[in-house]
Coordinates of C-alpha atoms in Angstrom, one line a residue:
Chain A
M1 CA 0.0 0.0 0.0
Q2 CA 1.0 3.6 -0.4
L3 CA 0.4 6.6 1.8
G4 CA -1.3 9.8 0.6
R5 CA -3.1 12.9 1.7
V6 CA -6.6 13.5 0.4
A7 CA -6.2 16.7 -1.7
G8 CA -9.7 17.1 -3.2
T9 CA -12.8 15.6 -4.8
L10 CA -13.5 14.8 -8.4
V11 CA -16.9 14.8 -10.1
S12 CA -18.0 13.0 -13.2
S13 CA -21.5 12.8 -14.6
R14 CA -20.8 10.7 -17.7
K15 CA -19.2 7.5 -16.6
E16 CA -19.2 3.7 -16.7
P17 CA -22.5 2.6 -15.0
L18 CA -20.5 0.2 -12.7
V19 CA -18.8 3.2 -11.0
E20 CA -22.1 5.0 -10.3
G21 CA -22.3 6.0 -6.6
L22 CA -18.6 5.7 -5.9
T23 CA -16.8 8.7 -4.4
F24 CA -13.6 9.7 -6.2
L25 CA -10.9 11.5 -4.3
V26 CA -7.7 13.0 -5.6
V27 CA -4.9 11.7 -3.4
R28 CA -1.4 13.2 -3.3
Q29 CA 1.1 10.5 -2.6
I30 CA 3.4 11.1 0.4
N31 CA 6.7 9.7 1.3
A32 CA 7.4 7.7 4.5
D33 CA 8.9 10.9 6.0
N34 CA 5.5 12.6 5.5
T35 CA 6.8 14.9 2.6
D36 CA 4.9 15.2 -0.6
A37 CA 5.9 12.7 -3.3
N38 CA 4.9 14.8 -6.3
S39 CA 2.6 12.2 -7.7
Y40 CA -1.1 11.5 -7.3
V41 CA -3.8 9.0 -7.9
V42 CA -7.6 9.2 -8.1
A43 CA -8.9 6.6 -5.6
V44 CA -12.3 5.4 -4.6
D45 CA -13.1 6.2 -1.0
G46 CA -13.8 3.1 1.0
V47 CA -13.7 4.5 4.5
G48 CA -15.3 8.0 4.5
A49 CA -12.0 9.9 4.2
G50 CA -12.2 13.7 4.2
V51 CA -10.0 16.3 2.4
G52 CA -6.7 16.7 4.3
E53 CA -6.7 13.3 5.9
V54 CA -3.8 11.0 5.6
V55 CA -4.8 7.7 4.2
M56 CA -3.5 4.3 2.9
Y57 CA -4.6 3.1 -0.5
A58 CA -4.3 -0.2 -2.3
S59 CA -3.8 -0.5 -6.1
G60 CA -4.4 -2.9 -8.9
S61 CA -6.7 -5.9 -8.5
S62 CA -6.4 -5.5 -4.7
A63 CA -8.4 -2.3 -5.1
R64 CA -11.4 -4.4 -6.0
Q65 CA -11.4 -6.4 -2.8
T66 CA -13.9 -4.3 -1.0
E67 CA -17.7 -4.5 -1.0
R68 CA -18.0 -1.2 -2.8
T69 CA -15.4 -1.8 -5.5
K70 CA -15.9 -5.5 -6.2
D71 CA -16.1 -6.3 -10.0
R72 CA -15.9 -2.6 -10.8
P73 CA -13.3 -0.8 -13.1
C74 CA -11.5 0.7 -10.1
D75 CA -7.7 0.4 -9.7
A76 CA -7.2 2.3 -6.4
V77 CA -9.1 2.3 -3.2
I78 CA -8.6 4.1 0.1
M79 CA -8.8 1.3 2.6
A80 CA -7.6 3.0 5.8
I81 CA -7.3 6.4 7.5
V82 CA -4.0 6.6 9.2
D83 CA -3.6 7.4 12.9
T84 CA 0.1 7.3 13.2
W85 CA 3.3 5.7 12.0
E86 CA 6.9 5.4 13.1
L87 CA 10.1 5.4 11.1
D88 CA 13.4 4.3 12.6
G89 CA 12.0 4.6 16.1
E90 CA 10.6 8.1 15.7
T91 CA 6.9 9.0 15.3
V92 CA 6.6 10.7 11.9
F93 CA 2.9 11.4 11.9
V94 CA 0.1 11.6 14.4
K95 CA -3.5 12.4 13.2
Chain B
M1 CA -7.1 5.8 -11.6
Q2 CA -5.2 8.4 -13.5
L3 CA -6.3 11.6 -15.3
G4 CA -5.6 12.2 -18.9
R5 CA -6.7 14.3 -21.9
V6 CA -7.7 12.4 -25.0
A7 CA -5.1 13.4 -27.6
G8 CA -6.2 11.4 -30.6
T9 CA -7.4 8.2 -32.1
L10 CA -5.6 5.0 -33.2
V11 CA -6.5 2.7 -36.0
S12 CA -5.5 -1.0 -36.4
S13 CA -6.8 -3.3 -39.0
R14 CA -4.7 -6.4 -38.1
K15 CA -5.4 -7.2 -34.5
E16 CA -6.4 -9.9 -32.0
P17 CA -10.0 -10.8 -32.8
L18 CA -11.1 -10.2 -29.2
V19 CA -10.4 -6.5 -29.5
E20 CA -12.4 -6.1 -32.7
G21 CA -14.9 -3.2 -32.5
L22 CA -13.2 -1.5 -29.6
T23 CA -12.2 2.2 -29.9
F24 CA -8.6 3.0 -29.1
L25 CA -7.8 6.5 -27.9
V26 CA -4.3 8.0 -27.3
V27 CA -4.5 9.6 -23.9
R28 CA -1.9 12.0 -22.6
Q29 CA -1.6 11.7 -18.8
I30 CA -2.1 14.9 -16.9
N31 CA -1.1 15.8 -13.4
A32 CA -3.5 16.7 -10.6
D33 CA -2.7 20.4 -11.3
N34 CA -3.9 19.9 -14.9
T35 CA -0.5 20.1 -16.5
D36 CA 0.8 17.5 -19.0
A37 CA 2.7 14.6 -17.4
N38 CA 4.7 13.8 -20.5
S39 CA 3.5 10.2 -20.6
Y40 CA 0.7 8.5 -22.4
V41 CA -1.4 5.4 -22.7
V42 CA -3.6 3.9 -25.4
A43 CA -6.9 3.2 -23.7
V44 CA -10.2 1.6 -24.8
D45 CA -13.0 4.1 -24.8
G46 CA -15.8 2.9 -22.5
V47 CA -17.8 6.1 -22.3
G48 CA -17.9 7.9 -25.7
A49 CA -15.0 10.3 -24.9
G50 CA -14.0 12.7 -27.6
V51 CA -10.6 14.2 -28.5
G52 CA -9.7 17.0 -26.1
E53 CA -11.9 15.8 -23.2
V54 CA -10.4 15.2 -19.8
V55 CA -11.0 11.6 -18.7
M56 CA -10.2 9.2 -15.9
Y57 CA -8.9 5.8 -16.8
A58 CA -8.3 2.5 -15.0
S59 CA -5.4 0.2 -15.6
G60 CA -4.4 -3.4 -15.3
S61 CA -7.0 -6.1 -14.6
S62 CA -9.5 -3.4 -13.5
A63 CA -9.5 -2.2 -17.1
R64 CA -11.4 -5.5 -17.9
Q65 CA -14.2 -4.8 -15.5
T66 CA -16.5 -3.2 -18.1
E67 CA -19.0 -4.9 -20.4
R68 CA -16.9 -4.0 -23.5
T69 CA -13.6 -5.0 -22.2
K70 CA -14.4 -8.1 -20.1
D71 CA -12.0 -11.1 -20.9
R72 CA -10.2 -9.0 -23.6
P73 CA -6.5 -8.2 -23.8
C74 CA -7.0 -4.6 -22.7
D75 CA -5.0 -3.1 -19.9
A76 CA -6.4 0.5 -19.9
V77 CA -10.0 1.7 -20.1
I78 CA -11.5 5.2 -20.0
M79 CA -14.3 4.8 -17.4
A80 CA -15.3 8.4 -16.8
I81 CA -15.4 11.9 -18.4
V82 CA -14.3 14.4 -15.8
D83 CA -16.5 17.4 -15.0
T84 CA -14.4 19.0 -12.4
W85 CA -12.0 18.4 -9.5
E86 CA -10.6 20.4 -6.6
L87 CA -7.1 20.4 -5.1
D88 CA -6.4 21.9 -1.7
G89 CA -9.7 23.8 -1.8
E90 CA -9.3 25.3 -5.3
T91 CA -11.1 24.2 -8.4
V92 CA -8.4 23.0 -10.8
F93 CA -10.5 22.0 -13.7
V94 CA -14.1 22.6 -15.0
K95 CA -15.3 21.0 -18.2
Chain C
M1 CA -1.8 -0.4 -23.9
Q2 CA 1.6 1.0 -24.9
L3 CA 3.1 1.5 -28.4
G4 CA 6.3 -0.1 -29.5
R5 CA 8.4 -1.0 -32.6
V6 CA 9.4 -4.6 -33.0
A7 CA 13.2 -4.5 -32.7
G8 CA 14.1 -8.2 -32.9
T9 CA 13.5 -11.8 -32.1
L10 CA 14.5 -13.8 -29.0
V11 CA 15.3 -17.5 -28.9
S12 CA 15.2 -19.7 -25.8
S13 CA 15.5 -23.5 -25.9
R14 CA 15.3 -24.1 -22.1
K15 CA 12.0 -22.7 -20.9
E16 CA 8.9 -23.3 -18.9
P17 CA 6.9 -25.9 -20.9
L18 CA 3.8 -23.7 -20.9
V19 CA 5.5 -21.1 -23.2
E20 CA 6.6 -23.7 -25.7
G21 CA 5.7 -22.6 -29.2
L22 CA 5.2 -18.9 -28.4
T23 CA 7.1 -16.3 -30.4
F24 CA 9.0 -13.8 -28.3
L25 CA 9.7 -10.4 -29.8
V26 CA 11.9 -7.6 -28.4
V27 CA 9.8 -4.5 -28.5
R28 CA 11.2 -1.0 -28.1
Q29 CA 8.7 1.3 -26.5
I30 CA 7.8 4.4 -28.4
N31 CA 6.3 7.7 -27.3
A32 CA 3.0 9.0 -28.6
D33 CA 5.0 11.4 -30.9
N34 CA 6.7 8.3 -32.4
T35 CA 10.1 8.8 -30.8
D36 CA 11.9 6.0 -29.0
A37 CA 11.2 5.8 -25.3
N38 CA 14.5 4.2 -24.3
S39 CA 12.8 1.2 -22.7
Y40 CA 11.8 -2.2 -24.0
V41 CA 9.7 -5.3 -23.2
V42 CA 9.8 -8.8 -24.5
A43 CA 6.3 -9.6 -25.7
V44 CA 4.6 -12.7 -27.1
D45 CA 3.5 -12.1 -30.6
G46 CA -0.3 -12.6 -31.0
V47 CA -0.8 -11.1 -34.4
G48 CA 2.1 -12.1 -36.7
A49 CA 4.1 -8.9 -36.3
G50 CA 7.4 -8.5 -38.1
V51 CA 10.6 -6.7 -37.2
G52 CA 10.2 -3.0 -37.8
E53 CA 6.4 -2.9 -37.4
V54 CA 4.7 -0.6 -35.0
V55 CA 2.5 -2.5 -32.6
M56 CA 0.3 -2.1 -29.5
Y57 CA 0.9 -4.4 -26.6
A58 CA -1.0 -5.2 -23.4
S59 CA 0.7 -5.9 -20.1
G60 CA 0.0 -7.8 -16.9
S61 CA -2.9 -10.2 -16.6
S62 CA -4.5 -8.6 -19.7
A63 CA -1.6 -10.2 -21.6
R64 CA -3.1 -13.6 -20.9
Q65 CA -6.5 -12.8 -22.5
T66 CA -5.6 -14.3 -25.9
E67 CA -6.0 -17.8 -27.0
R68 CA -2.3 -18.3 -27.3
T69 CA -1.3 -16.9 -23.9
K70 CA -4.2 -18.0 -21.7
D71 CA -3.0 -19.5 -18.4
R72 CA 0.6 -19.1 -19.4
P73 CA 3.4 -17.2 -17.6
C74 CA 3.4 -14.3 -20.1
D75 CA 3.0 -10.7 -19.0
A76 CA 3.1 -8.8 -22.3
V77 CA 1.4 -9.6 -25.6
I78 CA 1.3 -7.8 -28.9
M79 CA -2.4 -7.6 -29.7
A80 CA -2.5 -5.2 -32.7
I81 CA -0.4 -3.9 -35.5
V82 CA -0.9 -0.2 -35.8
D83 CA -2.0 1.4 -39.0
T84 CA -2.1 5.0 -37.9
W85 CA -2.7 7.4 -35.0
E86 CA -3.3 11.1 -34.6
L87 CA -2.2 13.4 -31.9
D88 CA -3.8 16.9 -31.4
G89 CA -5.3 16.7 -34.9
E90 CA -2.1 15.7 -36.7
T91 CA -1.3 12.3 -38.1
V92 CA 1.8 11.1 -36.3
F93 CA 2.3 7.7 -37.9
V94 CA 1.1 5.9 -41.0
K95 CA 2.1 2.4 -41.7
Chain D
M1 CA 9.8 -9.8 -5.1
Q2 CA 11.6 -6.8 -3.7
L3 CA 13.9 -6.5 -0.7
G4 CA 13.3 -4.0 2.1
R5 CA 14.1 -3.2 5.7
V6 CA 11.3 -2.9 8.1
A7 CA 11.4 0.8 9.2
G8 CA 8.4 1.1 11.4
T9 CA 4.8 0.3 12.3
L10 CA 1.6 2.0 11.2
V11 CA -1.7 2.2 13.1
S12 CA -5.1 2.8 11.7
S13 CA -8.3 2.6 13.7
R14 CA -10.8 3.6 10.9
K15 CA -10.3 1.1 8.1
E16 CA -12.0 -1.3 5.7
P17 CA -13.3 -4.2 7.9
L18 CA -11.5 -6.8 5.7
V19 CA -8.1 -5.5 6.9
E20 CA -9.0 -5.7 10.6
G21 CA -6.4 -7.6 12.6
L22 CA -3.6 -7.2 10.0
T23 CA -0.3 -5.7 11.0
F24 CA 0.9 -2.9 8.7
L25 CA 4.7 -2.3 8.5
V26 CA 6.5 0.6 6.7
V27 CA 9.2 -1.0 4.6
R28 CA 12.0 0.9 3.1
Q29 CA 13.0 -0.7 -0.2
I30 CA 16.7 -1.6 -0.5
N31 CA 18.8 -2.3 -3.5
A32 CA 20.5 -5.6 -4.2
D33 CA 23.8 -4.1 -2.8
N34 CA 22.0 -3.5 0.5
T35 CA 21.8 0.3 0.1
D36 CA 18.6 2.2 0.7
A37 CA 16.5 2.7 -2.5
N38 CA 14.7 5.9 -1.3
S39 CA 11.3 4.4 -1.8
Y40 CA 8.9 2.6 0.6
V41 CA 5.8 0.5 0.7
V42 CA 3.4 -0.3 3.5
A43 CA 3.1 -4.0 3.6
V44 CA 1.1 -6.5 5.6
D45 CA 3.3 -8.7 7.8
G46 CA 2.9 -12.3 7.0
V47 CA 5.8 -13.8 8.9
G48 CA 6.3 -11.9 12.2
A49 CA 8.9 -9.5 11.0
G50 CA 10.3 -6.9 13.4
V51 CA 11.6 -3.4 13.0
G52 CA 15.1 -3.4 11.5
E53 CA 14.8 -6.9 9.8
V54 CA 15.5 -7.4 6.1
V55 CA 12.5 -8.9 4.4
M56 CA 11.2 -9.9 1.0
Y57 CA 7.8 -8.7 -0.1
A58 CA 5.4 -9.6 -2.9
S59 CA 3.2 -7.0 -4.6
G60 CA 0.0 -6.9 -6.5
S61 CA -2.4 -9.8 -6.6
S62 CA 0.4 -12.1 -5.4
A63 CA 0.2 -10.2 -2.1
R64 CA -3.2 -11.9 -1.6
Q65 CA -1.9 -15.4 -1.9
T66 CA -1.4 -15.9 1.9
E67 CA -3.9 -17.2 4.4
R68 CA -4.0 -13.8 6.2
T69 CA -4.4 -11.6 3.1
K70 CA -6.6 -13.8 0.8
D71 CA -9.5 -11.8 -0.7
R72 CA -8.5 -8.6 1.2
P73 CA -7.6 -5.2 -0.2
C74 CA -3.9 -5.6 0.3
D75 CA -1.3 -5.1 -2.4
A76 CA 1.9 -5.8 -0.6
V77 CA 2.8 -8.7 1.8
I78 CA 6.0 -9.6 3.6
M79 CA 6.4 -13.3 2.8
A80 CA 10.0 -14.0 4.0
I81 CA 12.6 -12.7 6.4
V82 CA 16.0 -12.8 4.6
D83 CA 18.9 -14.7 6.1
T84 CA 21.5 -13.9 3.4
W85 CA 22.1 -13.2 -0.2
E86 CA 25.0 -13.2 -2.7
L87 CA 25.7 -10.9 -5.6
D88 CA 28.3 -11.8 -8.2
G89 CA 29.9 -14.3 -5.8
E90 CA 30.1 -12.1 -2.8
T91 CA 27.9 -12.3 0.3
V92 CA 26.1 -8.9 0.5
F93 CA 24.0 -9.5 3.6
V94 CA 24.0 -11.8 6.5
K95 CA 21.3 -11.6 9.2
Chain E
M1 CA 8.7 -10.0 -19.9
Q2 CA 12.0 -8.4 -18.9
L3 CA 15.6 -9.6 -19.4
G4 CA 18.0 -10.1 -16.6
R5 CA 21.2 -11.8 -15.5
V6 CA 21.2 -14.1 -12.5
A7 CA 23.4 -12.3 -10.0
G8 CA 23.1 -14.5 -6.9
T9 CA 21.1 -16.6 -4.6
L10 CA 19.0 -15.6 -1.6
V11 CA 18.3 -17.7 1.5
S12 CA 15.4 -17.4 3.9
S13 CA 14.6 -19.8 6.7
R14 CA 11.6 -18.0 8.2
K15 CA 9.0 -17.6 5.4
E16 CA 5.4 -18.0 4.4
P17 CA 4.8 -21.8 4.2
L18 CA 3.5 -21.5 0.7
V19 CA 6.9 -20.5 -0.7
E20 CA 8.8 -23.4 1.0
G21 CA 11.0 -25.3 -1.4
L22 CA 11.1 -22.5 -4.0
T23 CA 14.5 -21.2 -5.1
F24 CA 14.9 -17.4 -5.0
L25 CA 17.4 -15.8 -7.3
V26 CA 18.6 -12.2 -7.3
V27 CA 18.2 -11.0 -10.9
R28 CA 19.8 -7.8 -12.2
Q29 CA 17.7 -6.4 -15.0
I30 CA 19.4 -5.8 -18.3
N31 CA 18.6 -3.5 -21.2
A32 CA 17.8 -4.8 -24.7
D33 CA 21.4 -3.8 -25.6
N34 CA 22.7 -6.2 -22.9
T35 CA 23.9 -3.4 -20.6
D36 CA 22.9 -3.4 -16.9
A37 CA 19.8 -1.5 -16.0
N38 CA 20.7 -0.7 -12.4
S39 CA 17.6 -2.4 -11.0
Y40 CA 16.9 -5.9 -9.8
V41 CA 14.2 -8.3 -8.7
V42 CA 14.1 -11.4 -6.6
A43 CA 12.5 -14.1 -8.8
V44 CA 11.6 -17.7 -8.3
D45 CA 13.5 -20.0 -10.5
G46 CA 11.3 -22.0 -12.8
V47 CA 13.8 -23.4 -15.2
G48 CA 17.0 -24.3 -13.3
A49 CA 18.9 -21.1 -14.1
G50 CA 22.4 -20.7 -12.7
V51 CA 24.3 -17.6 -11.6
G52 CA 25.6 -15.6 -14.6
E53 CA 22.9 -16.9 -17.0
V54 CA 20.8 -14.5 -19.0
V55 CA 17.1 -15.1 -18.3
M56 CA 13.6 -13.9 -19.1
Y57 CA 11.2 -13.4 -16.2
A58 CA 7.5 -12.7 -16.0
S59 CA 6.0 -10.4 -13.3
G60 CA 2.7 -9.9 -11.5
S61 CA 0.0 -12.5 -11.6
S62 CA 1.6 -14.0 -14.7
A63 CA 4.4 -15.1 -12.3
R64 CA 2.0 -17.6 -10.8
Q65 CA 1.2 -19.4 -14.0
T66 CA 3.7 -22.1 -13.5
E67 CA 3.3 -25.4 -11.7
R68 CA 5.7 -24.4 -9.0
T69 CA 4.3 -20.9 -8.3
K70 CA 0.6 -21.5 -8.7
D71 CA -1.4 -19.9 -5.9
R72 CA 1.7 -18.8 -4.1
P73 CA 2.8 -15.3 -3.0
C74 CA 5.3 -14.9 -5.8
D75 CA 5.3 -11.9 -8.2
A76 CA 8.3 -12.8 -10.4
V77 CA 9.3 -16.0 -12.0
I78 CA 12.2 -16.9 -14.3
M79 CA 10.4 -18.7 -17.2
A80 CA 13.2 -19.0 -19.8
I81 CA 17.0 -19.1 -20.2
V82 CA 17.8 -17.0 -23.1
D83 CA 20.0 -18.4 -26.0
T84 CA 20.2 -15.3 -28.2
W85 CA 18.3 -12.2 -29.3
E86 CA 18.6 -9.7 -32.1
L87 CA 18.1 -5.9 -32.1
D88 CA 17.7 -4.0 -35.4
G89 CA 19.2 -6.8 -37.4
E90 CA 22.3 -7.4 -35.2
T91 CA 22.8 -10.2 -32.7
V92 CA 23.1 -8.6 -29.3
F93 CA 23.6 -11.7 -27.2
V94 CA 24.6 -15.3 -27.7
K95 CA 24.7 -17.7 -24.8

């Protein structure tokens, strides 16, 4: 999984019927030291994440292993809101 | 998913029978700030996207989760035409 | 899918039995503007492509969605020979 | 598979129910010469790895081929703790 | 598939039971011109490859399409030992 910060929302009215009702969030990828990674992904929200929150997302076929995304053309899903993580014994991030 | 702008069409007369009838579009990837990302993908059109439109596409096995692409050798599908998205509270793109 | 130019053939006599009989081609990836991308892939030929031809290939599990490659350890397949494509209204390539 | 060093732990209280009970570890990717690769992944622990240990992890759908991760939205799993490896005849790493 | 040269062996005593008995090889990726690509992968040996041999490996779910790796957490498998390949009409490599 990768870490990211929810940067915004995305709206689409003309889309594949199978993704109707899903919430799309623009997620900026962050590094393990909590700096921006200068890349992003649009992910389906699976946990009710809000803008600004730090999340963990799964990619590829693993993004379809949730009730909301099963059998849908979705290759990235936010599957956790992150509370905290440590790196080399130091707390890098606390929610 | 990634964001892209449809840059053109691609024609192939000699191809795997399973992709007969699919529309192939050349999609230039764009960044979350709506600048060009200097990379591209050829994606199957799943939503009737036209040249110049900003779209969202899914890659990998997720690209086969539409009626048109199911069980076909296709690793990228346009599954939404984008209306708008926000980044850090600002609207970056409006159709 | 990605675009590439068939650069050569590859021969292997000692290999996984499941890939016996497949033709392996070295494909140089090309950009959407038809310049070389300085990367390559070895792909199974699914359409009778010859050296020098511009092709489209699918990667990952999608590379196994052809009759020849089904259930085989193959992660890239040439699924179309390209006739032409356009970019921003201009024809970039004609076979 | 890729090699990495377990750099820390990650905690999430609000997450997809299917990943409840899994241990998430921040893994810094390392090169074959045992230097840091300046990239990381958050992987599910499948073998009881501790911080500082050198591990091998599998990505993508292969990350779901363990008892703990089967059918879960997980795209990286630590599937081995590394004892030693050689490179060009020299031992690069010993646990 | 990608090309690589087997650079060494890797030993792990504590690992996921499903990968017991598999041989792990450190493979240095090589370019189509037979130069080193400065990246590597740890792949399961499917063909009895030895250190120094030039091989072809498959990644992702395709790496599980061999008898040895089926349903196992393995994302890279060596599926051929390369005899020779050509690039733009010239033989680049002969075993």
